């Protein structure tokens, strides 16, 4: 249990300090929740130590074993798969009420986890992600950071041609690179990048496009925007004024679409990893009146259809995000099978719940509402993005991954 | 994360079935809490699978990383060490309110965990054990089983002369032996043993001794009993009539002493492992008027003194237990540095809280009350135990580990 960590302890500590001090921006006296799967003990311990150094009052580490999901889906009464005990609801709501900090190291792929199980059943078991997290995010009462921690299993999925040890070493190197930890001053480097994203965000907010149009191989998609759709990027701020980075890395500018005005066909440009562990490849979705009316894929389509059937808003879009090539994820040209990285490599949309902060207060009722939020990648160098104005004008926004505005 | 388990999968499954089906006696539709440290994933998974096979509604596995305790004691503000978030209080109380089942695989020793840290500070951090567990136990609303899961670190402490793999294999063999899993029908074997314990319990309850007297090398201790002290052994029963074994193995008959009438000196016959991980060796305690007035040991004495200073009842006795040589732990002549096993090898007493079930209802107020419960071993073949009657008669109870009544 105290084996040597897979990377140098000093790198682990630098990474932990970045997540605690800059990403989640943990404050003196705060309680910090750390959500992680087994296999990430070294980073979780470094995060706890870093948080206590900064004066955290308590670090509550929640280890989840993905193999318990297999035991549950395989063995439990299917009628119970959406159940979770009341104390998890209370716990998450109290995280918000008590203005806690949160760091998530969760949801990395575990190859083979659900092999041979019914994907529709698998999609019904969402534990340990309980929907109260979405309302706490919307209340904006916690300063939080979702981040990445390599595991050997995941590394072998990303780099199948390498020996396991080499695959893990390369994945760690890539993670430290995209988190700018190979810079002398990672925080200064992040501030510079966040300024560039901020400039794009401002420009998009000034233009107030009526819709975005994505055109590329297999894709001809129009995503309608609300008059109150507000673009966001980079840092967020809690109701108490604590500045934090909800994702590390973050390379996107994103907003809430009009849930009733997406139409056309879109081909996903990267595989999509569902929370249940199911991998959806070669996804093609057709939208009518804002709703996904046809969903096809070469793997995992049943599990995704199960997710999209979960509630009224699940098959409508809650997010559209633009990603340029100025970030560090896209230029690696690696498929990570992991949303937190892949979504920062390419423009994307998300089924399900919209983030409250991406709609003007008076129009929040119009944004999409759901108990799910599932991103999938639709951008790339060969996908061009235009803005459509209310006057019918077409304005180039992204060409070959470069901002045109 | 899916490495082969340290023992044959079939043995693991048999063990899990014993804990779930006989120890905790998990019922159809119940929620099962499993408390465990990292490093016991294989047994925790087997327990979850077994519980789902029996129709459990949800298995909530709580993994705790003992190394986080080190990070906390080393790095946190000492003023915060007794703090834990409100949701843990709510969670444990709801386990009782919702009539859940519980299985504990916790608190095995982790050598070196607290090396170099201040033991007084270490004794203040009791998380993840929150005191609400004691009230849930007293309410008798959960069917539960505390059990044993070997780890490599613990095995090397118990069998330091063996190679690590051999030490772990031997410890597993011993655990399966004391749990009677080397019998064709472990449950039948347990029922037979529980009948013998039940006979001793009945005899002790009929005699209604006024006190017990322990005499042996370094020990001359009189433990006063209450008129309402009720001896218990083996199986328990929840308020809803679910029969369960609170400990597996269990070889003891135990009751609540009069917290004001213990006097004399006692020398502990086995090392004591505190929850904080501190090991207390060569413990000698002198009691006056029920209170420990002098506490000495060759290691860990400061940490123990810290525990005993925690509240008014912490330095008084809440349990006295008699163990004969008919069990399987004592005959192994192995020191396990782990209360759950060592307490079933030898007669013992416990500082702190008394179990409500060991006092007649009308006298519960008189039994000891505390937020702690710390057992230590005082029996052995060379320690004789007598019962003292109210009339002043002395009745032999245990000689060389054999019942005399």
mmCIF file of C-alpha atoms in Angstrom, chain B residues 36-404:
data_model
loop_
_atom_site.group_PDB
_atom_site.id
_atom_site.type_symbol
_atom_site.label_atom_id
_atom_site.label_comp_id
_atom_site.label_asym_id
_atom_site.label_seq_id
_atom_site.Cartn_x
_atom_site.Cartn_y
_atom_site.Cartn_z
ATOM 1 C CA UNK B 36 -12.792 -1.760 4.628
ATOM 2 C CA UNK B 37 -9.348 -0.408 4.104
ATOM 3 C CA UNK B 38 -7.569 -0.415 0.762
ATOM 4 C CA UNK B 39 -5.792 -3.668 0.058
ATOM 5 C CA UNK B 40 -8.852 -5.837 0.742
ATOM 6 C CA UNK B 41 -10.553 -5.322 -2.612
ATOM 7 C CA UNK B 42 -10.815 -9.021 -3.416
ATOM 8 C CA UNK B 43 -12.789 -9.892 -0.316
ATOM 9 C CA UNK B 44 -14.881 -6.716 -0.545
ATOM 10 C CA UNK B 45 -15.834 -7.606 -4.129
ATOM 11 C CA UNK B 46 -16.686 -11.167 -3.161
ATOM 12 C CA UNK B 47 -18.828 -9.847 -0.289
ATOM 13 C CA UNK B 48 -20.664 -7.474 -2.636
ATOM 14 C CA UNK B 49 -21.299 -10.236 -5.167
ATOM 15 C CA UNK B 50 -22.527 -12.565 -2.413
ATOM 16 C CA UNK B 51 -24.857 -9.898 -1.015
ATOM 17 C CA UNK B 52 -26.372 -9.179 -4.422
ATOM 18 C CA UNK B 53 -26.913 -12.910 -4.910
ATOM 19 C CA UNK B 54 -28.890 -12.905 -1.660
ATOM 20 C CA UNK B 55 -31.024 -10.006 -2.882
ATOM 21 C CA UNK B 56 -29.376 -7.028 -1.184
ATOM 22 C CA UNK B 57 -30.800 -3.775 -2.485
ATOM 23 C CA UNK B 58 -27.500 -1.887 -2.479
ATOM 24 C CA UNK B 59 -23.957 -2.556 -1.295
ATOM 25 C CA UNK B 60 -22.229 0.625 -0.150
ATOM 26 C CA UNK B 61 -18.520 -0.105 0.078
ATOM 27 C CA UNK B 62 -16.485 2.458 1.985
ATOM 28 C CA UNK B 63 -12.771 2.162 1.286
ATOM 29 C CA UNK B 64 -10.516 3.949 3.713
ATOM 30 C CA UNK B 65 -6.853 4.610 3.030
ATOM 31 C CA UNK B 66 -4.894 4.408 6.312
ATOM 32 C CA UNK B 67 -2.154 6.520 4.725
ATOM 33 C CA UNK B 68 -4.555 9.441 4.631
ATOM 34 C CA UNK B 69 -4.530 9.305 8.424
ATOM 35 C CA UNK B 70 -0.786 9.853 8.270
ATOM 36 C CA UNK B 71 -1.233 12.816 5.891
ATOM 37 C CA UNK B 72 -3.808 14.297 8.243
ATOM 38 C CA UNK B 73 -1.964 13.831 11.521
ATOM 39 C CA UNK B 74 1.239 15.114 9.908
ATOM 40 C CA UNK B 75 -0.241 18.073 8.086
ATOM 41 C CA UNK B 76 -3.553 19.244 9.496
ATOM 42 C CA UNK B 77 -4.105 21.913 12.132
ATOM 43 C CA UNK B 78 -4.149 19.890 15.410
ATOM 44 C CA UNK B 79 -7.313 21.741 16.437
ATOM 45 C CA UNK B 80 -9.167 20.051 13.569
ATOM 46 C CA UNK B 81 -8.144 16.440 14.298
ATOM 47 C CA UNK B 82 -11.363 15.508 16.075
ATOM 48 C CA UNK B 83 -13.525 17.054 13.363
ATOM 49 C CA UNK B 84 -15.414 15.058 10.788
ATOM 50 C CA UNK B 85 -18.037 16.274 8.318
ATOM 51 C CA UNK B 86 -21.690 16.251 9.341
ATOM 52 C CA UNK B 87 -22.670 13.888 6.524
ATOM 53 C CA UNK B 88 -20.810 11.012 8.165
ATOM 54 C CA UNK B 89 -22.946 11.463 11.270
ATOM 55 C CA UNK B 90 -26.084 11.448 9.131
ATOM 56 C CA UNK B 91 -24.937 8.445 7.164
ATOM 57 C CA UNK B 92 -24.316 6.248 10.189
ATOM 58 C CA UNK B 93 -27.556 7.226 11.917
ATOM 59 C CA UNK B 94 -29.472 6.450 8.722
ATOM 60 C CA UNK B 95 -27.890 2.980 8.639
ATOM 61 C CA UNK B 96 -29.791 2.354 11.853
ATOM 62 C CA UNK B 97 -32.989 4.193 10.937
ATOM 63 C CA UNK B 98 -33.193 2.278 7.664
ATOM 64 C CA UNK B 99 -32.401 -1.078 9.297
ATOM 65 C CA UNK B 100 -29.334 -1.749 7.178
ATOM 66 C CA UNK B 101 -26.792 -4.561 7.406
ATOM 67 C CA UNK B 102 -23.119 -3.872 8.032
ATOM 68 C CA UNK B 103 -19.909 -5.803 7.457
ATOM 69 C CA UNK B 104 -16.590 -4.448 8.740
ATOM 70 C CA UNK B 105 -13.204 -5.584 7.461
ATOM 71 C CA UNK B 106 -11.378 -2.704 9.101
ATOM 72 C CA UNK B 107 -8.605 -1.796 11.486
ATOM 73 C CA UNK B 108 -5.922 -4.354 10.627
ATOM 74 C CA UNK B 109 -2.466 -3.101 11.619
ATOM 75 C CA UNK B 110 -0.378 -1.089 9.146
ATOM 76 C CA UNK B 111 3.242 -1.221 10.310
ATOM 77 C CA UNK B 112 5.053 2.099 10.129
ATOM 78 C CA UNK B 113 1.913 4.104 9.465
ATOM 79 C CA UNK B 114 2.462 6.655 12.199
ATOM 80 C CA UNK B 115 6.223 6.357 12.668
ATOM 81 C CA UNK B 116 7.733 9.634 13.790
ATOM 82 C CA UNK B 117 4.379 11.334 14.413
ATOM 83 C CA UNK B 118 3.138 12.648 17.749
ATOM 84 C CA UNK B 119 1.084 9.783 19.273
ATOM 85 C CA UNK B 120 -1.091 12.195 21.263
ATOM 86 C CA UNK B 121 -2.116 13.901 18.027
ATOM 87 C CA UNK B 122 -2.592 10.526 16.342
ATOM 88 C CA UNK B 123 -4.999 9.403 19.047
ATOM 89 C CA UNK B 124 -7.251 12.419 18.372
ATOM 90 C CA UNK B 125 -7.963 11.406 14.766
ATOM 91 C CA UNK B 126 -10.452 8.540 14.953
ATOM 92 C CA UNK B 127 -11.927 8.885 11.466
ATOM 93 C CA UNK B 128 -13.418 6.853 9.761
ATOM 94 C CA UNK B 129 -14.751 5.413 13.023
ATOM 95 C CA UNK B 130 -17.370 7.949 14.091
ATOM 96 C CA UNK B 131 -19.015 7.638 17.523
ATOM 97 C CA UNK B 132 -22.480 7.308 15.959
ATOM 98 C CA UNK B 133 -21.562 3.681 15.235
ATOM 99 C CA UNK B 134 -21.645 3.030 19.002
ATOM 100 C CA UNK B 135 -25.167 4.401 19.323
ATOM 101 C CA UNK B 136 -26.353 2.400 16.319
ATOM 102 C CA UNK B 137 -24.880 -0.722 17.946
ATOM 103 C CA UNK B 138 -26.679 0.106 21.188
ATOM 104 C CA UNK B 139 -29.968 0.697 19.384
ATOM 105 C CA UNK B 140 -29.494 -2.790 17.942
ATOM 106 C CA UNK B 141 -31.093 -1.736 14.687
ATOM 107 C CA UNK B 142 -28.469 -3.166 12.316
ATOM 108 C CA UNK B 143 -27.425 -6.771 11.753
ATOM 109 C CA UNK B 144 -23.672 -6.676 11.445
ATOM 110 C CA UNK B 145 -20.457 -8.625 11.437
ATOM 111 C CA UNK B 146 -16.915 -7.481 12.123
ATOM 112 C CA UNK B 147 -14.498 -9.807 10.394
ATOM 113 C CA UNK B 148 -10.909 -10.226 9.333
ATOM 114 C CA UNK B 149 -9.115 -9.781 6.007
ATOM 115 C CA UNK B 150 -5.372 -10.417 5.825
ATOM 116 C CA UNK B 151 -3.071 -7.965 4.069
ATOM 117 C CA UNK B 152 0.581 -8.447 3.160
ATOM 118 C CA UNK B 153 1.747 -5.755 5.636
ATOM 119 C CA UNK B 154 -0.184 -7.230 8.521
ATOM 120 C CA UNK B 155 0.966 -10.774 7.669
ATOM 121 C CA UNK B 156 4.610 -9.685 7.842
ATOM 122 C CA UNK B 157 3.987 -8.216 11.293
ATOM 123 C CA UNK B 158 2.409 -11.461 12.547
ATOM 124 C CA UNK B 159 4.938 -13.770 10.885
ATOM 125 C CA UNK B 160 8.126 -11.711 10.600
ATOM 126 C CA UNK B 161 10.361 -14.745 10.017
ATOM 127 C CA UNK B 162 8.594 -15.815 6.827
ATOM 128 C CA UNK B 163 8.978 -14.478 3.290
ATOM 129 C CA UNK B 164 6.143 -11.999 2.540
ATOM 130 C CA UNK B 165 4.223 -14.392 0.273
ATOM 131 C CA UNK B 166 4.478 -17.219 2.801
ATOM 132 C CA UNK B 167 3.459 -14.966 5.678
ATOM 133 C CA UNK B 168 0.343 -13.890 3.791
ATOM 134 C CA UNK B 169 -0.513 -17.466 2.833
ATOM 135 C CA UNK B 170 -0.122 -18.650 6.443
ATOM 136 C CA UNK B 171 -2.210 -15.791 7.827
ATOM 137 C CA UNK B 172 -5.001 -16.545 5.351
ATOM 138 C CA UNK B 173 -4.818 -20.212 6.336
ATOM 139 C CA UNK B 174 -5.120 -19.244 10.014
ATOM 140 C CA UNK B 175 -8.044 -16.909 9.332
ATOM 141 C CA UNK B 176 -9.916 -19.567 7.364
ATOM 142 C CA UNK B 177 -9.173 -22.043 10.182
ATOM 143 C CA UNK B 178 -10.466 -19.848 13.008
ATOM 144 C CA UNK B 179 -13.538 -19.063 10.893
ATOM 145 C CA UNK B 180 -14.023 -22.860 10.555
ATOM 146 C CA UNK B 181 -13.925 -22.634 6.774
ATOM 147 C CA UNK B 182 -11.709 -25.719 6.682
ATOM 148 C CA UNK B 183 -14.753 -27.705 7.812
ATOM 149 C CA UNK B 184 -17.062 -29.325 5.276
ATOM 150 C CA UNK B 185 -19.961 -27.487 6.865
ATOM 151 C CA UNK B 186 -18.633 -24.344 8.584
ATOM 152 C CA UNK B 187 -22.082 -23.217 9.698
ATOM 153 C CA UNK B 188 -22.811 -26.548 11.439
ATOM 154 C CA UNK B 189 -19.430 -26.325 13.167
ATOM 155 C CA UNK B 190 -20.212 -22.787 14.312
ATOM 156 C CA UNK B 191 -23.628 -23.794 15.631
ATOM 157 C CA UNK B 192 -22.003 -26.494 17.753
ATOM 158 C CA UNK B 193 -19.449 -24.071 19.193
ATOM 159 C CA UNK B 194 -22.091 -21.414 19.808
ATOM 160 C CA UNK B 195 -24.077 -23.957 21.842
ATOM 161 C CA UNK B 196 -21.069 -24.528 24.127
ATOM 162 C CA UNK B 197 -20.666 -20.763 24.599
ATOM 163 C CA UNK B 198 -24.370 -20.498 25.251
ATOM 164 C CA UNK B 199 -24.070 -23.082 28.057
ATOM 165 C CA UNK B 200 -21.285 -21.052 29.734
ATOM 166 C CA UNK B 201 -23.326 -17.859 29.297
ATOM 167 C CA UNK B 202 -26.373 -19.453 30.972
ATOM 168 C CA UNK B 203 -24.292 -20.745 33.864
ATOM 169 C CA UNK B 204 -22.703 -17.319 34.426
ATOM 170 C CA UNK B 205 -26.074 -15.599 34.273
ATOM 171 C CA UNK B 206 -27.504 -18.020 36.851
ATOM 172 C CA UNK B 207 -24.627 -17.508 39.294
ATOM 173 C CA UNK B 208 -24.945 -13.700 39.288
ATOM 174 C CA UNK B 209 -21.460 -13.227 40.724
ATOM 175 C CA UNK B 210 -20.782 -10.004 42.605
ATOM 176 C CA UNK B 211 -17.282 -9.779 41.089
ATOM 177 C CA UNK B 212 -14.629 -11.658 39.127
ATOM 178 C CA UNK B 213 -11.088 -12.064 40.337
ATOM 179 C CA UNK B 214 -8.145 -12.501 37.925
ATOM 180 C CA UNK B 215 -4.864 -13.845 39.366
ATOM 181 C CA UNK B 216 -1.693 -14.499 37.401
ATOM 182 C CA UNK B 217 1.830 -13.167 36.760
ATOM 183 C CA UNK B 218 1.630 -9.416 37.450
ATOM 184 C CA UNK B 219 -2.142 -9.566 37.760
ATOM 185 C CA UNK B 220 -4.327 -9.316 40.877
ATOM 186 C CA UNK B 221 -7.503 -7.692 39.664
ATOM 187 C CA UNK B 222 -11.037 -7.647 41.012
ATOM 188 C CA UNK B 223 -13.720 -6.575 38.554
ATOM 189 C CA UNK B 224 -16.999 -5.738 40.282
ATOM 190 C CA UNK B 225 -20.218 -6.630 38.492
ATOM 191 C CA UNK B 226 -23.620 -4.945 38.617
ATOM 192 C CA UNK B 227 -26.644 -6.817 39.910
ATOM 193 C CA UNK B 228 -28.000 -6.368 36.388
ATOM 194 C CA UNK B 229 -24.833 -7.395 34.506
ATOM 195 C CA UNK B 230 -26.041 -9.839 31.891
ATOM 196 C CA UNK B 231 -23.642 -12.251 30.207
ATOM 197 C CA UNK B 232 -23.841 -12.535 26.431
ATOM 198 C CA UNK B 233 -22.121 -14.745 23.898
ATOM 199 C CA UNK B 234 -22.310 -15.739 20.278
ATOM 200 C CA UNK B 235 -25.306 -14.630 18.282
ATOM 201 C CA UNK B 236 -27.183 -11.380 18.760
ATOM 202 C CA UNK B 237 -30.613 -10.341 17.543
ATOM 203 C CA UNK B 238 -31.748 -6.968 16.197
ATOM 204 C CA UNK B 239 -34.888 -5.205 17.405
ATOM 205 C CA UNK B 240 -36.543 -6.733 14.335
ATOM 206 C CA UNK B 241 -35.469 -10.260 15.255
ATOM 207 C CA UNK B 242 -32.661 -10.733 12.728
ATOM 208 C CA UNK B 243 -30.046 -13.077 14.256
ATOM 209 C CA UNK B 244 -26.418 -12.178 13.536
ATOM 210 C CA UNK B 245 -22.839 -12.754 14.730
ATOM 211 C CA UNK B 246 -21.337 -9.382 15.629
ATOM 212 C CA UNK B 247 -17.845 -10.835 15.413
ATOM 213 C CA UNK B 248 -16.502 -13.646 13.324
ATOM 214 C CA UNK B 249 -14.753 -15.487 14.863
ATOM 215 C CA UNK B 250 -16.392 -15.153 18.282
ATOM 216 C CA UNK B 251 -15.301 -17.265 21.263
ATOM 217 C CA UNK B 252 -16.139 -15.037 24.224
ATOM 218 C CA UNK B 253 -18.769 -14.652 26.918
ATOM 219 C CA UNK B 254 -18.911 -11.014 27.981
ATOM 220 C CA UNK B 255 -20.760 -8.612 30.227
ATOM 221 C CA UNK B 256 -20.661 -5.055 31.613
ATOM 222 C CA UNK B 257 -18.752 -4.486 34.878
ATOM 223 C CA UNK B 258 -19.741 -2.028 37.582
ATOM 224 C CA UNK B 259 -17.734 1.021 36.407
ATOM 225 C CA UNK B 260 -17.008 2.013 40.041
ATOM 226 C CA UNK B 261 -15.767 -1.276 41.470
ATOM 227 C CA UNK B 262 -12.663 -2.458 39.634
ATOM 228 C CA UNK B 263 -9.517 -2.483 41.787
ATOM 229 C CA UNK B 264 -6.007 -3.899 41.708
ATOM 230 C CA UNK B 265 -3.351 -4.358 39.057
ATOM 231 C CA UNK B 266 -3.523 -6.091 35.702
ATOM 232 C CA UNK B 267 -0.808 -6.974 33.229
ATOM 233 C CA UNK B 268 -1.933 -7.284 29.622
ATOM 234 C CA UNK B 269 -1.103 -10.686 28.103
ATOM 235 C CA UNK B 270 -1.043 -9.548 24.455
ATOM 236 C CA UNK B 271 0.001 -6.341 22.668
ATOM 237 C CA UNK B 272 -2.831 -3.888 22.072
ATOM 238 C CA UNK B 273 -3.330 -2.223 18.682
ATOM 239 C CA UNK B 274 -5.118 1.143 18.953
ATOM 240 C CA UNK B 275 -7.424 2.306 16.153
ATOM 241 C CA UNK B 276 -4.902 5.025 15.369
ATOM 242 C CA UNK B 277 -2.393 2.298 14.509
ATOM 243 C CA UNK B 278 -0.256 2.758 17.619
ATOM 244 C CA UNK B 279 0.899 -0.506 19.218
ATOM 245 C CA UNK B 280 0.855 -0.692 23.038
ATOM 246 C CA UNK B 281 3.192 -3.371 24.447
ATOM 247 C CA UNK B 282 3.644 -4.641 28.025
ATOM 248 C CA UNK B 283 0.677 -2.696 29.315
ATOM 249 C CA UNK B 284 0.193 -2.589 33.111
ATOM 250 C CA UNK B 285 -2.812 -0.797 34.598
ATOM 251 C CA UNK B 286 -3.684 -0.078 38.220
ATOM 252 C CA UNK B 287 -7.337 0.551 39.065
ATOM 253 C CA UNK B 288 -8.829 2.298 42.098
ATOM 254 C CA UNK B 289 -12.561 2.738 42.552
ATOM 255 C CA UNK B 290 -13.157 1.564 38.979
ATOM 256 C CA UNK B 291 -10.806 4.071 37.426
ATOM 257 C CA UNK B 292 -7.410 3.443 35.779
ATOM 258 C CA UNK B 293 -5.157 5.573 37.968
ATOM 259 C CA UNK B 294 -1.821 4.369 36.636
ATOM 260 C CA UNK B 295 -1.076 3.275 33.065
ATOM 261 C CA UNK B 296 2.365 2.062 31.981
ATOM 262 C CA UNK B 297 3.656 0.300 28.872
ATOM 263 C CA UNK B 298 6.922 -0.195 27.011
ATOM 264 C CA UNK B 299 5.524 1.336 23.770
ATOM 265 C CA UNK B 300 2.539 3.494 22.868
ATOM 266 C CA UNK B 301 1.668 4.560 26.389
ATOM 267 C CA UNK B 302 1.219 8.254 25.497
ATOM 268 C CA UNK B 303 -1.283 7.423 22.779
ATOM 269 C CA UNK B 304 -3.246 5.180 25.141
ATOM 270 C CA UNK B 305 -3.239 7.814 27.871
ATOM 271 C CA UNK B 306 -4.593 10.269 25.277
ATOM 272 C CA UNK B 307 -7.440 7.875 24.513
ATOM 273 C CA UNK B 308 -8.212 7.324 28.203
ATOM 274 C CA UNK B 309 -8.364 11.086 28.808
ATOM 275 C CA UNK B 310 -10.961 11.575 26.113
ATOM 276 C CA UNK B 311 -14.032 11.611 28.361
ATOM 277 C CA UNK B 312 -15.194 10.769 31.867
ATOM 278 C CA UNK B 313 -15.906 7.096 31.113
ATOM 279 C CA UNK B 314 -12.822 6.402 28.984
ATOM 280 C CA UNK B 315 -10.625 5.279 31.911
ATOM 281 C CA UNK B 316 -13.293 2.941 33.352
ATOM 282 C CA UNK B 317 -14.281 -0.537 32.205
ATOM 283 C CA UNK B 318 -17.248 -1.167 29.909
ATOM 284 C CA UNK B 319 -16.684 -4.859 29.284
ATOM 285 C CA UNK B 320 -15.233 -7.965 30.862
ATOM 286 C CA UNK B 321 -15.037 -11.102 28.745
ATOM 287 C CA UNK B 322 -14.104 -14.708 29.464
ATOM 288 C CA UNK B 323 -12.544 -16.918 26.804
ATOM 289 C CA UNK B 324 -11.874 -20.621 27.222
ATOM 290 C CA UNK B 325 -9.484 -22.781 25.197
ATOM 291 C CA UNK B 326 -12.320 -24.436 23.242
ATOM 292 C CA UNK B 327 -12.042 -21.797 20.535
ATOM 293 C CA UNK B 328 -9.635 -21.933 17.643
ATOM 294 C CA UNK B 329 -7.743 -18.656 18.105
ATOM 295 C CA UNK B 330 -6.107 -19.375 21.440
ATOM 296 C CA UNK B 331 -4.741 -22.752 20.373
ATOM 297 C CA UNK B 332 -2.810 -21.156 17.496
ATOM 298 C CA UNK B 333 -0.576 -19.390 20.039
ATOM 299 C CA UNK B 334 -0.096 -16.569 17.543
ATOM 300 C CA UNK B 335 -0.133 -12.894 18.499
ATOM 301 C CA UNK B 336 -2.165 -11.184 15.776
ATOM 302 C CA UNK B 337 -1.765 -7.572 16.996
ATOM 303 C CA UNK B 338 -5.422 -7.268 16.105
ATOM 304 C CA UNK B 339 -8.190 -7.092 18.689
ATOM 305 C CA UNK B 340 -10.820 -9.026 16.781
ATOM 306 C CA UNK B 341 -8.578 -12.091 16.795
ATOM 307 C CA UNK B 342 -6.576 -11.595 19.981
ATOM 308 C CA UNK B 343 -9.690 -10.965 22.080
ATOM 309 C CA UNK B 344 -10.953 -14.388 21.068
ATOM 310 C CA UNK B 345 -7.728 -16.011 22.223
ATOM 311 C CA UNK B 346 -7.879 -14.806 25.826
ATOM 312 C CA UNK B 347 -10.084 -13.293 28.505
ATOM 313 C CA UNK B 348 -10.094 -9.504 28.351
ATOM 314 C CA UNK B 349 -11.530 -6.246 29.584
ATOM 315 C CA UNK B 350 -12.351 -3.064 27.667
ATOM 316 C CA UNK B 351 -12.010 0.588 28.574
ATOM 317 C CA UNK B 352 -14.961 2.740 27.646
ATOM 318 C CA UNK B 353 -18.491 2.197 26.542
ATOM 319 C CA UNK B 354 -20.546 -0.780 27.725
ATOM 320 C CA UNK B 355 -22.858 -2.579 25.311
ATOM 321 C CA UNK B 356 -26.478 -1.918 26.220
ATOM 322 C CA UNK B 357 -27.368 -5.572 25.672
ATOM 323 C CA UNK B 358 -25.036 -6.594 28.542
ATOM 324 C CA UNK B 359 -27.052 -4.824 31.269
ATOM 325 C CA UNK B 360 -30.646 -5.422 32.339
ATOM 326 C CA UNK B 361 -32.854 -2.657 31.069
ATOM 327 C CA UNK B 362 -33.545 -1.121 34.486
ATOM 328 C CA UNK B 363 -29.827 -0.737 35.241
ATOM 329 C CA UNK B 364 -28.444 0.588 31.956
ATOM 330 C CA UNK B 365 -27.786 4.008 33.451
ATOM 331 C CA UNK B 366 -25.289 2.423 35.833
ATOM 332 C CA UNK B 367 -23.131 0.827 33.107
ATOM 333 C CA UNK B 368 -20.152 2.749 31.787
ATOM 334 C CA UNK B 369 -20.650 5.351 29.086
ATOM 335 C CA UNK B 370 -17.927 6.724 26.795
ATOM 336 C CA UNK B 371 -17.168 7.582 23.181
ATOM 337 C CA UNK B 372 -14.421 4.924 23.118
ATOM 338 C CA UNK B 373 -14.261 1.147 23.448
ATOM 339 C CA UNK B 374 -10.750 -0.348 23.693
ATOM 340 C CA UNK B 375 -10.277 -4.053 24.513
ATOM 341 C CA UNK B 376 -7.084 -5.457 26.003
ATOM 342 C CA UNK B 377 -6.184 -9.015 26.800
ATOM 343 C CA UNK B 378 -5.601 -10.113 30.390
ATOM 344 C CA UNK B 379 -6.228 -13.882 30.262
ATOM 345 C CA UNK B 380 -4.089 -16.914 29.526
ATOM 346 C CA UNK B 381 -3.371 -20.428 30.701
ATOM 347 C CA UNK B 382 -1.545 -19.076 33.751
ATOM 348 C CA UNK B 383 -4.266 -16.604 34.705
ATOM 349 C CA UNK B 384 -6.974 -18.101 36.905
ATOM 350 C CA UNK B 385 -10.416 -16.597 37.130
ATOM 351 C CA UNK B 386 -12.715 -16.908 40.136
ATOM 352 C CA UNK B 387 -16.242 -15.714 40.696
ATOM 353 C CA UNK B 388 -16.928 -13.971 44.016
ATOM 354 C CA UNK B 389 -20.451 -14.350 45.328
ATOM 355 C CA UNK B 390 -22.389 -11.768 47.274
ATOM 356 C CA UNK B 391 -22.030 -14.080 50.275
ATOM 357 C CA UNK B 392 -18.223 -13.889 50.077
ATOM 358 C CA UNK B 393 -17.717 -17.326 48.520
ATOM 359 C CA UNK B 394 -15.000 -17.859 45.885
ATOM 360 C CA UNK B 395 -15.958 -20.119 42.913
ATOM 361 C CA UNK B 396 -13.390 -21.290 40.333
ATOM 362 C CA UNK B 397 -14.505 -20.184 36.823
ATOM 363 C CA UNK B 398 -11.483 -20.708 34.522
ATOM 364 C CA UNK B 399 -8.399 -22.829 35.226
ATOM 365 C CA UNK B 400 -5.759 -23.307 32.518
ATOM 366 C CA UNK B 401 -8.307 -22.065 30.039
ATOM 367 C CA UNK B 402 -11.026 -24.568 30.936
ATOM 368 C CA UNK B 403 -14.480 -23.793 32.277
ATOM 369 C CA UNK B 404 -14.937 -24.903 35.907
#
